[in-house]
Amino acid sequence: MASTGGGGVPGSPCGACKFLRRKCAAECIFAPYFCAEDGAAQFAAIHKVFGASNAAKLLQQVAPGDRSEVAATVTYEAQARLRDPIYGCVAHIFALQQQLATLQMQVAQAKTQVAQTMAAASMMTAAGNPLLQQQQQQAWQLEQSMTSTQSSDCYSAPRSDGSSLQELYCFGEQEEGSYSR
């Protein structure tokens, strides 16, 4: 009896068997994870980096419930190894870590700038200038929104109609949308 090829037409081989040019058996270890359409291209990378036999052994050693994650991980690693033979996916992880460090530094600089602006505005508001008081309030609200976004998935922004109200945008566990405050 032939495999369905990972969701393909019954009787057609899975992507791995199609790449290996063999008949896909009913108990094919690759069939659930490499569909007939684009599975051959994914399996080509795995075959080139790890070999078909090693990939089959790897999938057989893992519990059936975890095999789809293992297949996706091995596919990603093989494609990364083909792009960068020395570092593989580690190069991508390193690039993301550098990007995170850069963004954290930018957030720290923005917080420093907000604090400096608030200090300068508080010195100037002693004269009772309402425009400076409004700028100080906006700087304070900006600082509050920056600190609140770290713990909740919300941020506030001034309303477009020019009023002193703020729009609060929330995402995640809370109901998504915008709210006025």
PDB file of N, CA and C in Angstrom, residues 22-70:
ATOM      1  N   ARG A  22      12.425   6.893  -5.147  1.00  0.00           N
ATOM      2  CA  ARG A  22      12.053   5.545  -4.726  1.00  0.00           C
ATOM      3  C   ARG A  22      10.559   5.525  -4.434  1.00  0.00           C
ATOM      4  N   LYS A  23      10.012   4.322  -4.356  1.00  0.00           N
ATOM      5  CA  LYS A  23       8.593   4.169  -4.053  1.00  0.00           C
ATOM      6  C   LYS A  23       8.384   4.472  -2.568  1.00  0.00           C
ATOM      7  N   CYS A  24       7.352   5.199  -2.262  1.00  0.00           N
ATOM      8  CA  CYS A  24       7.062   5.594  -0.876  1.00  0.00           C
ATOM      9  C   CYS A  24       6.222   4.496  -0.232  1.00  0.00           C
ATOM     10  N   ALA A  25       6.789   3.853   0.777  1.00  0.00           N
ATOM     11  CA  ALA A  25       6.087   2.774   1.476  1.00  0.00           C
ATOM     12  C   ALA A  25       5.081   3.363   2.472  1.00  0.00           C
ATOM     13  N   ALA A  26       4.157   2.534   2.902  1.00  0.00           N
ATOM     14  CA  ALA A  26       3.125   2.984   3.851  1.00  0.00           C
ATOM     15  C   ALA A  26       3.745   3.406   5.173  1.00  0.00           C
ATOM     16  N   GLU A  27       4.821   2.761   5.574  1.00  0.00           N
ATOM     17  CA  GLU A  27       5.465   3.080   6.852  1.00  0.00           C
ATOM     18  C   GLU A  27       6.643   4.045   6.680  1.00  0.00           C
ATOM     19  N   CYS A  28       6.682   4.805   5.604  1.00  0.00           N
ATOM     20  CA  CYS A  28       7.774   5.748   5.335  1.00  0.00           C
ATOM     21  C   CYS A  28       7.869   6.761   6.477  1.00  0.00           C
ATOM     22  N   ILE A  29       9.036   6.850   7.073  1.00  0.00           N
ATOM     23  CA  ILE A  29       9.256   7.744   8.216  1.00  0.00           C
ATOM     24  C   ILE A  29       9.184   9.212   7.805  1.00  0.00           C
ATOM     25  N   PHE A  30       9.450   9.515   6.533  1.00  0.00           N
ATOM     26  CA  PHE A  30       9.487  10.896   6.061  1.00  0.00           C
ATOM     27  C   PHE A  30       8.130  11.417   5.596  1.00  0.00           C
ATOM     28  N   ALA A  31       7.204  10.541   5.245  1.00  0.00           N
ATOM     29  CA  ALA A  31       5.941  10.925   4.619  1.00  0.00           C
ATOM     30  C   ALA A  31       5.141  11.975   5.402  1.00  0.00           C
ATOM     31  N   PRO A  32       4.995  11.864   6.722  1.00  0.00           N
ATOM     32  CA  PRO A  32       4.179  12.878   7.415  1.00  0.00           C
ATOM     33  C   PRO A  32       4.828  14.267   7.465  1.00  0.00           C
ATOM     34  N   TYR A  33       6.106  14.365   7.182  1.00  0.00           N
ATOM     35  CA  TYR A  33       6.809  15.623   7.415  1.00  0.00           C
ATOM     36  C   TYR A  33       7.298  16.311   6.154  1.00  0.00           C
ATOM     37  N   PHE A  34       7.318  15.596   5.025  1.00  0.00           N
ATOM     38  CA  PHE A  34       7.783  16.166   3.772  1.00  0.00           C
ATOM     39  C   PHE A  34       6.734  15.905   2.703  1.00  0.00           C
ATOM     40  N   CYS A  35       5.898  16.925   2.446  1.00  0.00           N
ATOM     41  CA  CYS A  35       4.791  16.760   1.495  1.00  0.00           C
ATOM     42  C   CYS A  35       5.320  16.594   0.074  1.00  0.00           C
ATOM     43  N   ALA A  36       4.457  16.144  -0.794  1.00  0.00           N
ATOM     44  CA  ALA A  36       4.855  15.852  -2.166  1.00  0.00           C
ATOM     45  C   ALA A  36       5.187  17.121  -2.952  1.00  0.00           C
ATOM     46  N   GLU A  37       4.568  18.263  -2.592  1.00  0.00           N
ATOM     47  CA  GLU A  37       4.762  19.487  -3.368  1.00  0.00           C
ATOM     48  C   GLU A  37       6.137  20.112  -3.127  1.00  0.00           C
ATOM     49  N   ASP A  38       6.398  20.589  -1.921  1.00  0.00           N
ATOM     50  CA  ASP A  38       7.667  21.279  -1.667  1.00  0.00           C
ATOM     51  C   ASP A  38       8.589  20.506  -0.731  1.00  0.00           C
ATOM     52  N   GLY A  39       8.207  19.315  -0.357  1.00  0.00           N
ATOM     53  CA  GLY A  39       9.029  18.504   0.531  1.00  0.00           C
ATOM     54  C   GLY A  39      10.320  18.031  -0.100  1.00  0.00           C
ATOM     55  N   ALA A  40      10.321  17.866  -1.415  1.00  0.00           N
ATOM     56  CA  ALA A  40      11.534  17.407  -2.100  1.00  0.00           C
ATOM     57  C   ALA A  40      12.647  18.450  -1.986  1.00  0.00           C
ATOM     58  N   ALA A  41      12.300  19.721  -2.106  1.00  0.00           N
ATOM     59  CA  ALA A  41      13.310  20.785  -1.989  1.00  0.00           C
ATOM     60  C   ALA A  41      13.844  20.861  -0.558  1.00  0.00           C
ATOM     61  N   GLN A  42      12.959  20.701   0.421  1.00  0.00           N
ATOM     62  CA  GLN A  42      13.390  20.724   1.823  1.00  0.00           C
ATOM     63  C   GLN A  42      14.283  19.516   2.113  1.00  0.00           C
ATOM     64  N   PHE A  43      13.867  18.356   1.631  1.00  0.00           N
ATOM     65  CA  PHE A  43      14.631  17.143   1.902  1.00  0.00           C
ATOM     66  C   PHE A  43      15.976  17.153   1.183  1.00  0.00           C
ATOM     67  N   ALA A  44      16.063  17.859   0.058  1.00  0.00           N
ATOM     68  CA  ALA A  44      17.340  17.932  -0.668  1.00  0.00           C
ATOM     69  C   ALA A  44      18.423  18.550   0.216  1.00  0.00           C
ATOM     70  N   ALA A  45      18.057  19.580   0.971  1.00  0.00           N
ATOM     71  CA  ALA A  45      19.026  20.208   1.875  1.00  0.00           C
ATOM     72  C   ALA A  45      19.426  19.242   2.982  1.00  0.00           C
ATOM     73  N   ILE A  46      18.461  18.527   3.543  1.00  0.00           N
ATOM     74  CA  ILE A  46      18.741  17.555   4.608  1.00  0.00           C
ATOM     75  C   ILE A  46      19.653  16.454   4.082  1.00  0.00           C
ATOM     76  N   HIS A  47      19.341  15.952   2.903  1.00  0.00           N
ATOM     77  CA  HIS A  47      20.128  14.870   2.314  1.00  0.00           C
ATOM     78  C   HIS A  47      21.568  15.323   2.054  1.00  0.00           C
ATOM     79  N   LYS A  48      21.722  16.553   1.584  1.00  0.00           N
ATOM     80  CA  LYS A  48      23.057  17.047   1.265  1.00  0.00           C
ATOM     81  C   LYS A  48      23.895  17.256   2.530  1.00  0.00           C
ATOM     82  N   VAL A  49      23.279  17.726   3.620  1.00  0.00           N
ATOM     83  CA  VAL A  49      24.025  18.026   4.845  1.00  0.00           C
ATOM     84  C   VAL A  49      24.163  16.808   5.741  1.00  0.00           C
ATOM     85  N   PHE A  50      23.057  16.087   5.984  1.00  0.00           N
ATOM     86  CA  PHE A  50      23.066  14.998   6.961  1.00  0.00           C
ATOM     87  C   PHE A  50      23.034  13.601   6.342  1.00  0.00           C
ATOM     88  N   GLY A  51      22.440  13.481   5.166  1.00  0.00           N
ATOM     89  CA  GLY A  51      22.249  12.180   4.550  1.00  0.00           C
ATOM     90  C   GLY A  51      20.881  11.619   4.913  1.00  0.00           C
ATOM     91  N   ALA A  52      20.282  10.882   4.001  1.00  0.00           N
ATOM     92  CA  ALA A  52      18.939  10.342   4.214  1.00  0.00           C
ATOM     93  C   ALA A  52      18.922   9.322   5.344  1.00  0.00           C
ATOM     94  N   SER A  53      19.915   8.478   5.413  1.00  0.00           N
ATOM     95  CA  SER A  53      19.967   7.445   6.441  1.00  0.00           C
ATOM     96  C   SER A  53      20.066   8.055   7.834  1.00  0.00           C
ATOM     97  N   ASN A  54      20.924   9.044   7.998  1.00  0.00           N
ATOM     98  CA  ASN A  54      21.067   9.690   9.304  1.00  0.00           C
ATOM     99  C   ASN A  54      19.793  10.431   9.707  1.00  0.00           C
ATOM    100  N   ALA A  55      19.137  11.071   8.730  1.00  0.00           N
ATOM    101  CA  ALA A  55      17.889  11.767   9.029  1.00  0.00           C
ATOM    102  C   ALA A  55      16.807  10.772   9.457  1.00  0.00           C
ATOM    103  N   ALA A  56      16.743   9.623   8.795  1.00  0.00           N
ATOM    104  CA  ALA A  56      15.760   8.600   9.171  1.00  0.00           C
ATOM    105  C   ALA A  56      16.049   8.067  10.568  1.00  0.00           C
ATOM    106  N   LYS A  57      17.316   7.809  10.881  1.00  0.00           N
ATOM    107  CA  LYS A  57      17.675   7.338  12.226  1.00  0.00           C
ATOM    108  C   LYS A  57      17.309   8.366  13.281  1.00  0.00           C
ATOM    109  N   LEU A  58      17.554   9.643  12.987  1.00  0.00           N
ATOM    110  CA  LEU A  58      17.236  10.711  13.923  1.00  0.00           C
ATOM    111  C   LEU A  58      15.739  10.762  14.210  1.00  0.00           C
ATOM    112  N   LEU A  59      14.933  10.676  13.164  1.00  0.00           N
ATOM    113  CA  LEU A  59      13.478  10.706  13.354  1.00  0.00           C
ATOM    114  C   LEU A  59      12.987   9.479  14.115  1.00  0.00           C
ATOM    115  N   GLN A  60      13.583   8.322  13.894  1.00  0.00           N
ATOM    116  CA  GLN A  60      13.154   7.101  14.577  1.00  0.00           C
ATOM    117  C   GLN A  60      13.501   7.127  16.063  1.00  0.00           C
ATOM    118  N   GLN A  61      14.541   7.855  16.445  1.00  0.00           N
ATOM    119  CA  GLN A  61      14.951   7.917  17.848  1.00  0.00           C
ATOM    120  C   GLN A  61      14.079   8.855  18.672  1.00  0.00           C
ATOM    121  N   VAL A  62      13.265   9.665  18.018  1.00  0.00           N
ATOM    122  CA  VAL A  62      12.450  10.663  18.705  1.00  0.00           C
ATOM    123  C   VAL A  62      11.022  10.137  18.850  1.00  0.00           C
ATOM    124  N   ALA A  63      10.365  10.530  19.935  1.00  0.00           N
ATOM    125  CA  ALA A  63       8.968  10.144  20.156  1.00  0.00           C
ATOM    126  C   ALA A  63       8.109  10.660  19.002  1.00  0.00           C
ATOM    127  N   PRO A  64       7.110   9.887  18.596  1.00  0.00           N
ATOM    128  CA  PRO A  64       6.280  10.293  17.448  1.00  0.00           C
ATOM    129  C   PRO A  64       5.647  11.685  17.594  1.00  0.00           C
ATOM    130  N   GLY A  65       5.328  12.093  18.804  1.00  0.00           N
ATOM    131  CA  GLY A  65       4.728  13.408  19.003  1.00  0.00           C
ATOM    132  C   GLY A  65       5.683  14.563  18.755  1.00  0.00           C
ATOM    133  N   ASP A  66       6.969  14.304  18.863  1.00  0.00           N
ATOM    134  CA  ASP A  66       7.978  15.357  18.691  1.00  0.00           C
ATOM    135  C   ASP A  66       8.611  15.352  17.303  1.00  0.00           C
ATOM    136  N   ARG A  67       8.239  14.415  16.466  1.00  0.00           N
ATOM    137  CA  ARG A  67       8.920  14.261  15.175  1.00  0.00           C
ATOM    138  C   ARG A  67       8.703  15.437  14.229  1.00  0.00           C
ATOM    139  N   SER A  68       7.540  16.066  14.260  1.00  0.00           N
ATOM    140  CA  SER A  68       7.322  17.188  13.338  1.00  0.00           C
ATOM    141  C   SER A  68       8.227  18.356  13.703  1.00  0.00           C
ATOM    142  N   GLU A  69       8.434  18.594  15.002  1.00  0.00           N
ATOM    143  CA  GLU A  69       9.352  19.652  15.425  1.00  0.00           C
ATOM    144  C   GLU A  69      10.793  19.310  15.041  1.00  0.00           C
ATOM    145  N   VAL A  70      11.154  18.044  15.194  1.00  0.00           N
ATOM    146  CA  VAL A  70      12.508  17.613  14.828  1.00  0.00           C
ATOM    147  C   VAL A  70      12.712  17.765  13.320  1.00  0.00           C
TER     148      VAL A  70
END
